[in-house]
GROMACS .gro file of C-alpha atoms in nm:
model
  292
    1MET     CA    1  -0.489  -0.648  -2.013
    2ILE     CA    2  -0.503  -0.963  -1.737
    3ASN     CA    3  -0.405  -0.905  -1.435
    4LYS     CA    4  -0.537  -1.096  -1.080
    5ILE     CA    5  -0.697  -0.983  -0.857
    6GLY     CA    6  -0.639  -0.987  -0.493
    7MET     CA    7  -0.691  -0.888  -0.189
    8ARG     CA    8  -0.573  -0.694   0.150
    9ILE     CA    9  -0.749  -0.877   0.472
   10PRO     CA   10  -0.961  -0.642   0.590
   11SER     CA   11  -1.071  -0.634   0.959
   12LYS     CA   12  -1.439  -0.847   1.010
   13MET     CA   13  -1.265  -1.087   0.778
   14GLY     CA   14  -0.977  -1.149   0.946
   15ALA     CA   15  -1.106  -1.239   1.247
   16GLY     CA   16  -1.257  -1.556   1.103
   17GLY     CA   17  -0.907  -1.673   0.983
   18MET     CA   18  -0.702  -1.753   0.740
   19GLU     CA   19  -0.882  -2.094   0.649
   20SER     CA   20  -1.231  -1.878   0.624
   21ILE     CA   21  -1.027  -1.549   0.408
   22ALA     CA   22  -0.918  -1.879   0.136
   23SER     CA   23  -1.231  -2.000   0.118
   24TRP     CA   24  -1.452  -1.739   0.052
   25ALA     CA   25  -1.223  -1.498  -0.137
   26SER     CA   26  -1.134  -1.885  -0.378
   27SER     CA   27  -1.549  -1.872  -0.453
   28ASN     CA   28  -1.528  -1.531  -0.558
   29GLY     CA   29  -1.337  -1.449  -0.826
   30ILE     CA   30  -0.976  -1.350  -0.591
   31ASP     CA   31  -0.667  -1.448  -0.711
   32VAL     CA   32  -0.457  -1.352  -0.451
   33ILE     CA   33  -0.465  -1.272  -0.075
   34ASP     CA   34  -0.182  -1.019   0.075
   35VAL     CA   35  -0.094  -1.136   0.422
   36PRO     CA   36   0.043  -0.986   0.741
   37TYR     CA   37   0.307  -1.224   0.754
   38TYR     CA   38   0.384  -1.618   0.595
   39ASN     CA   39   0.448  -1.931   0.642
   40GLU     CA   40   0.423  -2.281   0.561
   41GLU     CA   41   0.126  -2.302   0.730
   42VAL     CA   42  -0.001  -1.996   0.555
   43LYS     CA   43   0.148  -2.116   0.213
   44ALA     CA   44  -0.032  -2.453   0.255
   45VAL     CA   45  -0.356  -2.313   0.291
   46LEU     CA   46  -0.323  -2.080   0.027
   47GLU     CA   47  -0.211  -2.360  -0.214
   48SER     CA   48  -0.495  -2.551  -0.109
   49LYS     CA   49  -0.808  -2.319  -0.276
   50GLY     CA   50  -0.555  -2.228  -0.561
   51LEU     CA   51  -0.460  -1.876  -0.395
   52GLU     CA   52  -0.118  -1.715  -0.473
   53VAL     CA   53  -0.001  -1.476  -0.216
   54GLY     CA   54   0.049  -1.109  -0.274
   55SER     CA   55   0.238  -0.877  -0.127
   56ILE     CA   56   0.333  -0.981   0.245
   57ASP     CA   57   0.401  -0.723   0.544
   58GLY     CA   58   0.775  -0.628   0.645
   59VAL     CA   59   0.775  -0.727   0.990
   60GLY     CA   60   0.861  -0.329   1.156
   61ALA     CA   61   0.861  -0.208   0.898
   62VAL     CA   62   0.413  -0.097   0.845
   63GLY     CA   63   0.392   0.222   1.022
   64GLN     CA   64   0.583   0.371   1.297
   65THR     CA   65   0.891   0.185   1.270
   66LYS     CA   66   1.252   0.182   1.476
   67LEU     CA   67   1.442   0.152   1.054
   68LEU     CA   68   1.340   0.540   1.123
   69SER     CA   69   1.444   0.574   1.473
   70GLU     CA   70   1.737   0.793   1.667
   71ASN     CA   71   1.826   0.563   1.860
   72GLU     CA   72   2.123   0.375   1.667
   73ASN     CA   73   2.046   0.010   1.837
   74SER     CA   74   1.686   0.023   1.758
   75ARG     CA   75   1.741   0.036   1.406
   76LEU     CA   76   2.017  -0.229   1.379
   77GLU     CA   77   1.807  -0.510   1.573
   78ALA     CA   78   1.519  -0.329   1.345
   79VAL     CA   79   1.700  -0.406   1.022
   80GLU     CA   80   1.835  -0.720   1.184
   81ALA     CA   81   1.472  -0.890   1.213
   82LEU     CA   82   1.343  -0.724   0.834
   83LYS     CA   83   1.699  -0.884   0.691
   84ASN     CA   84   1.586  -1.241   0.844
   85GLN     CA   85   1.191  -1.198   0.722
   86MET     CA   86   1.301  -1.152   0.408
   87THR     CA   87   1.537  -1.477   0.383
   88GLU     CA   88   1.264  -1.691   0.514
   89VAL     CA   89   0.994  -1.529   0.277
   90SER     CA   90   1.223  -1.570  -0.043
   91GLY     CA   91   1.309  -1.936   0.092
   92LEU     CA   92   0.921  -1.984   0.073
   93GLY     CA   93   0.882  -1.841  -0.258
   94GLY     CA   94   0.724  -1.469  -0.167
   95LYS     CA   95   0.880  -1.208  -0.385
   96VAL     CA   96   0.675  -0.879  -0.259
   97MET     CA   97   0.735  -0.673   0.062
   98PHE     CA   98   0.506  -0.404   0.191
   99MET     CA   99   0.615  -0.112   0.405
  100CYS     CA  100   0.492   0.254   0.475
  101LEU     CA  101   0.746   0.426   0.667
  102VAL     CA  102   0.652   0.573   0.942
  103PRO     CA  103   0.914   0.707   1.157
  104ASP     CA  104   0.856   0.583   1.522
  105ASP     CA  105   0.873   0.935   1.615
  106ILE     CA  106   0.602   1.146   1.353
  107THR     CA  107   0.674   1.424   1.479
  108MET     CA  108   1.056   1.385   1.310
  109PRO     CA  109   1.110   1.615   0.982
  110ARG     CA  110   1.077   1.397   0.689
  111GLN     CA  111   1.379   1.520   0.591
  112LYS     CA  112   1.552   1.423   0.866
  113ALA     CA  113   1.372   1.081   0.883
  114PHE     CA  114   1.503   1.108   0.472
  115GLU     CA  115   1.905   1.154   0.613
  116ILE     CA  116   1.794   0.864   0.816
  117TRP     CA  117   1.653   0.640   0.587
  118LYS     CA  118   1.964   0.676   0.419
  119GLU     CA  119   2.241   0.528   0.680
  120THR     CA  120   1.988   0.241   0.716
  121PHE     CA  121   1.833   0.108   0.364
  122PRO     CA  122   2.113   0.052   0.125
  123SER     CA  123   2.186  -0.307   0.335
  124ILE     CA  124   1.845  -0.355   0.356
  125VAL     CA  125   1.757  -0.346  -0.051
  126LYS     CA  126   2.129  -0.523  -0.056
  127HIS     CA  127   2.000  -0.783   0.113
  128ALA     CA  128   1.673  -0.781  -0.045
  129GLU     CA  129   1.854  -0.859  -0.428
  130GLN     CA  130   1.976  -1.123  -0.283
  131GLN     CA  131   1.704  -1.257  -0.198
  132ASN     CA  132   1.512  -1.155  -0.531
  133ILE     CA  133   1.292  -0.955  -0.301
  134PHE     CA  134   1.124  -0.626  -0.382
  135ILE     CA  135   1.018  -0.383  -0.176
  136ALA     CA  136   0.648  -0.200  -0.264
  137LEU     CA  137   0.679   0.164  -0.064
  138GLU     CA  138   0.320   0.253   0.059
  139GLY     CA  139   0.242   0.590  -0.019
  140TRP     CA  140  -0.019   0.636   0.285
  141PRO     CA  141   0.071   1.044   0.401
  142GLY     CA  142   0.076   0.866   0.802
  143PRO     CA  143  -0.124   1.031   1.042
  144ALA     CA  144  -0.218   1.433   1.076
  145PRO     CA  145  -0.112   1.670   1.145
  146TYR     CA  146   0.234   1.579   1.073
  147TYR     CA  147   0.227   1.368   0.758
  148PRO     CA  148   0.564   1.152   0.822
  149THR     CA  149   0.568   0.869   0.577
  150LEU     CA  150   0.837   0.850   0.354
  151GLY     CA  151   0.783   0.758   0.008
  152CYS     CA  152   0.425   0.980  -0.045
  153THR     CA  153   0.551   1.262  -0.297
  154PRO     CA  154   0.663   1.255  -0.661
  155GLU     CA  155   0.936   1.499  -0.478
  156MET     CA  156   1.035   1.206  -0.176
  157LEU     CA  157   1.037   0.956  -0.393
  158ARG     CA  158   1.276   1.068  -0.667
  159ALA     CA  159   1.549   1.166  -0.385
  160MET     CA  160   1.490   0.824  -0.239
  161PHE     CA  161   1.543   0.575  -0.597
  162ASN     CA  162   1.838   0.848  -0.690
  163VAL     CA  163   1.984   0.773  -0.365
  164ILE     CA  164   1.864   0.369  -0.432
  165PRO     CA  165   1.824   0.277  -0.786
  166SER     CA  166   1.760  -0.026  -0.751
  167LYS     CA  167   1.386  -0.221  -0.922
  168HIS     CA  168   1.418  -0.430  -0.564
  169PHE     CA  169   1.349  -0.051  -0.421
  170GLY     CA  170   1.002   0.015  -0.553
  171ILE     CA  171   0.636   0.156  -0.443
  172ASN     CA  172   0.313   0.002  -0.389
  173TYR     CA  173   0.114   0.213  -0.680
  174ASP     CA  174  -0.169   0.354  -0.494
  175PRO     CA  175  -0.397   0.602  -0.664
  176SER     CA  176  -0.592   0.634  -0.375
  177HIS     CA  177  -0.386   0.828  -0.131
  178LEU     CA  178  -0.269   1.104  -0.495
  179VAL     CA  179  -0.582   1.188  -0.538
  180ARG     CA  180  -0.667   1.288  -0.164
  181LEU     CA  181  -0.257   1.489  -0.144
  182GLY     CA  182  -0.367   1.698  -0.506
  183ILE     CA  183  -0.125   1.459  -0.716
  184ASP     CA  184  -0.171   1.408  -1.051
  185HIS     CA  185  -0.196   0.977  -1.011
  186LEU     CA  186  -0.139   0.874  -1.396
  187ARG     CA  187   0.136   1.145  -1.465
  188ALA     CA  188   0.293   0.967  -1.126
  189LEU     CA  189   0.266   0.589  -1.320
  190SER     CA  190   0.404   0.761  -1.605
  191GLU     CA  191   0.712   0.913  -1.378
  192PHE     CA  192   0.791   0.593  -1.156
  193GLY     CA  193   0.609   0.353  -1.381
  194GLU     CA  194   0.968   0.180  -1.376
  195ARG     CA  195   0.963   0.142  -0.985
  196VAL     CA  196   0.588  -0.008  -0.960
  197ASN     CA  197   0.631  -0.363  -0.787
  198TYR     CA  198   0.265  -0.366  -0.673
  199CYS     CA  199  -0.072  -0.228  -0.692
  200HIS     CA  200  -0.339  -0.121  -0.484
  201GLY     CA  201  -0.739  -0.135  -0.607
  202LYS     CA  202  -0.792   0.156  -0.355
  203ASP     CA  203  -1.014   0.489  -0.519
  204THR     CA  204  -1.044   0.837  -0.333
  205GLU     CA  205  -1.356   1.058  -0.388
  206ILE     CA  206  -1.305   1.413  -0.376
  207LEU     CA  207  -1.565   1.586  -0.094
  208HIS     CA  208  -1.629   1.949  -0.309
  209ASP     CA  209  -1.863   2.028  -0.031
  210GLU     CA  210  -1.666   1.987   0.281
  211LEU     CA  211  -1.371   2.121   0.084
  212TYR     CA  212  -1.514   2.458   0.070
  213GLU     CA  213  -1.605   2.446   0.437
  214CYS     CA  214  -1.243   2.326   0.573
  215GLY     CA  215  -1.000   2.357   0.272
  216VAL     CA  216  -0.715   2.070   0.262
  217ILE     CA  217  -0.690   2.051   0.629
  218GLN     CA  218  -0.817   1.796   0.875
  219ALA     CA  219  -1.157   1.858   0.961
  220THR     CA  220  -1.164   2.052   1.329
  221PHE     CA  221  -1.511   1.888   1.454
  222GLY     CA  222  -1.464   1.561   1.302
  223SER     CA  223  -1.540   1.445   0.880
  224LYS     CA  224  -1.823   1.317   0.800
  225TYR     CA  225  -1.705   0.956   0.682
  226ASP     CA  226  -1.507   0.713   0.837
  227PHE     CA  227  -1.138   0.698   0.622
  228SER     CA  228  -1.169   1.051   0.543
  229GLU     CA  229  -1.035   1.343   0.691
  230GLY     CA  230  -1.257   1.639   0.576
  231SER     CA  231  -1.253   1.697   0.193
  232TRP     CA  232  -1.232   1.376   0.073
  233ARG     CA  233  -1.284   0.979   0.142
  234TYR     CA  234  -1.141   0.655   0.056
  235THR     CA  235  -1.375   0.469  -0.161
  236ILE     CA  236  -1.376   0.159  -0.368
  237PRO     CA  237  -1.268   0.195  -0.725
  238GLY     CA  238  -1.527   0.315  -0.962
  239GLN     CA  239  -1.691   0.506  -0.675
  240GLY     CA  240  -1.417   0.795  -0.653
  241ASP     CA  241  -1.191   1.012  -0.897
  242VAL     CA  242  -0.938   0.756  -1.016
  243ASN     CA  243  -0.963   0.646  -1.394
  244TRP     CA  244  -0.923   0.321  -1.373
  245GLY     CA  245  -0.947   0.283  -1.761
  246LYS     CA  246  -0.664   0.482  -1.772
  247VAL     CA  247  -0.451   0.358  -1.462
  248ALA     CA  248  -0.487  -0.002  -1.727
  249VAL     CA  249  -0.347   0.162  -1.998
  250ARG     CA  250   0.019   0.259  -1.839
  251LEU     CA  251  -0.030  -0.049  -1.628
  252GLU     CA  252   0.013  -0.190  -1.953
  253LYS     CA  253   0.246  -0.019  -2.145
  254ILE     CA  254   0.518  -0.012  -1.856
  255GLY     CA  255   0.513  -0.407  -1.859
  256TYR     CA  256   0.313  -0.447  -1.564
  257THR     CA  257   0.198  -0.805  -1.404
  258GLY     CA  258   0.102  -0.839  -1.103
  259PRO     CA  259  -0.219  -0.826  -0.920
  260ILE     CA  260  -0.424  -0.559  -0.841
  261SER     CA  261  -0.488  -0.591  -0.502
  262ILE     CA  262  -0.797  -0.443  -0.375
  263GLU     CA  263  -0.756  -0.274  -0.033
  264LEU     CA  264  -1.116  -0.220   0.117
  265GLU     CA  265  -1.138   0.124   0.326
  266ASP     CA  266  -1.441   0.243   0.219
  267HIS     CA  267  -1.697   0.428   0.468
  268ARG     CA  268  -2.007   0.230   0.286
  269TYR     CA  269  -1.896  -0.098   0.281
  270TRP     CA  270  -1.751  -0.118   0.632
  271GLY     CA  271  -1.894  -0.255   1.029
  272SER     CA  272  -1.979  -0.627   0.921
  273LEU     CA  273  -1.818  -0.912   0.791
  274GLU     CA  274  -2.151  -0.913   0.507
  275ALA     CA  275  -2.031  -0.512   0.414
  276GLU     CA  276  -1.642  -0.615   0.393
  277ARG     CA  277  -1.783  -0.883   0.129
  278GLN     CA  278  -2.043  -0.679  -0.075
  279GLY     CA  279  -1.700  -0.457  -0.076
  280ILE     CA  280  -1.481  -0.630  -0.180
  281ILE     CA  281  -1.678  -0.775  -0.451
  282LYS     CA  282  -1.827  -0.464  -0.599
  283ALA     CA  283  -1.447  -0.348  -0.641
  284LYS     CA  284  -1.350  -0.685  -0.777
  285GLU     CA  285  -1.615  -0.642  -1.069
  286HIS     CA  286  -1.555  -0.268  -1.125
  287LEU     CA  287  -1.123  -0.391  -1.174
  288ALA     CA  288  -1.204  -0.668  -1.396
  289ILE     CA  289  -1.408  -0.460  -1.643
  290TYR     CA  290  -0.956  -0.314  -1.734
  291PHE     CA  291  -0.770  -0.594  -1.570
  292LYS     CA  292  -0.954  -0.936  -1.716
   0.00000   0.00000   0.00000
């Protein structure tokens, strides 16, 4: 199976600017860059280094979003901004919009947020269809203790896809979130494979000693690692519990041809520019075993 390897931009690398990011990536076997925004300047920089754009963060649709606000005027403004971005991105040749739907009030129950989503998103997806844009919904469950994100569990994804059957509304398959939630990452891929619009290369290690200490709830006195809540930690691919060989087989079976984009959130490869670069390279080397 041949898929291009991409990456989201870690913080230290991002501080150097797009020219620096693109130069390093093209010199180290990265094919695709996910970007927080996309315009003519970013497009020119990527193309000058032989790189492709991957997912583009949806404006106002990553993290706490007014798209799920109880205030109708706030919702309408957010919808209009997102639609305008879709039109602009489409005109530049972009295809995938990355979204992580956390209500602006993180204490809002998911069922209530879902009811607001049902009113808000049909017109967004209709516009995405018109612009040939594919939405990739991130499965990060959101901040503890509320975990308010829509689309982080099979239960919610099934309900959302029943409301909006369009392929233009799909998921960013990131097995790391499924593993930490105790959800079978391979079964989820088998069930929702036709709705995979993008894929992240990120892993999770279950920390069994810590699981004994605090169970599946957040550690009371703080976790031992960055990118952790106690009984698990995010890692680069190959250093966690995801079976990437089996993931590759299932992605091939469903006909996924997009990139596998490294999202670097790993205690061991954080805190400095050199650490981030080392983490990206090690992640790429492991993913290349199955996807190159």
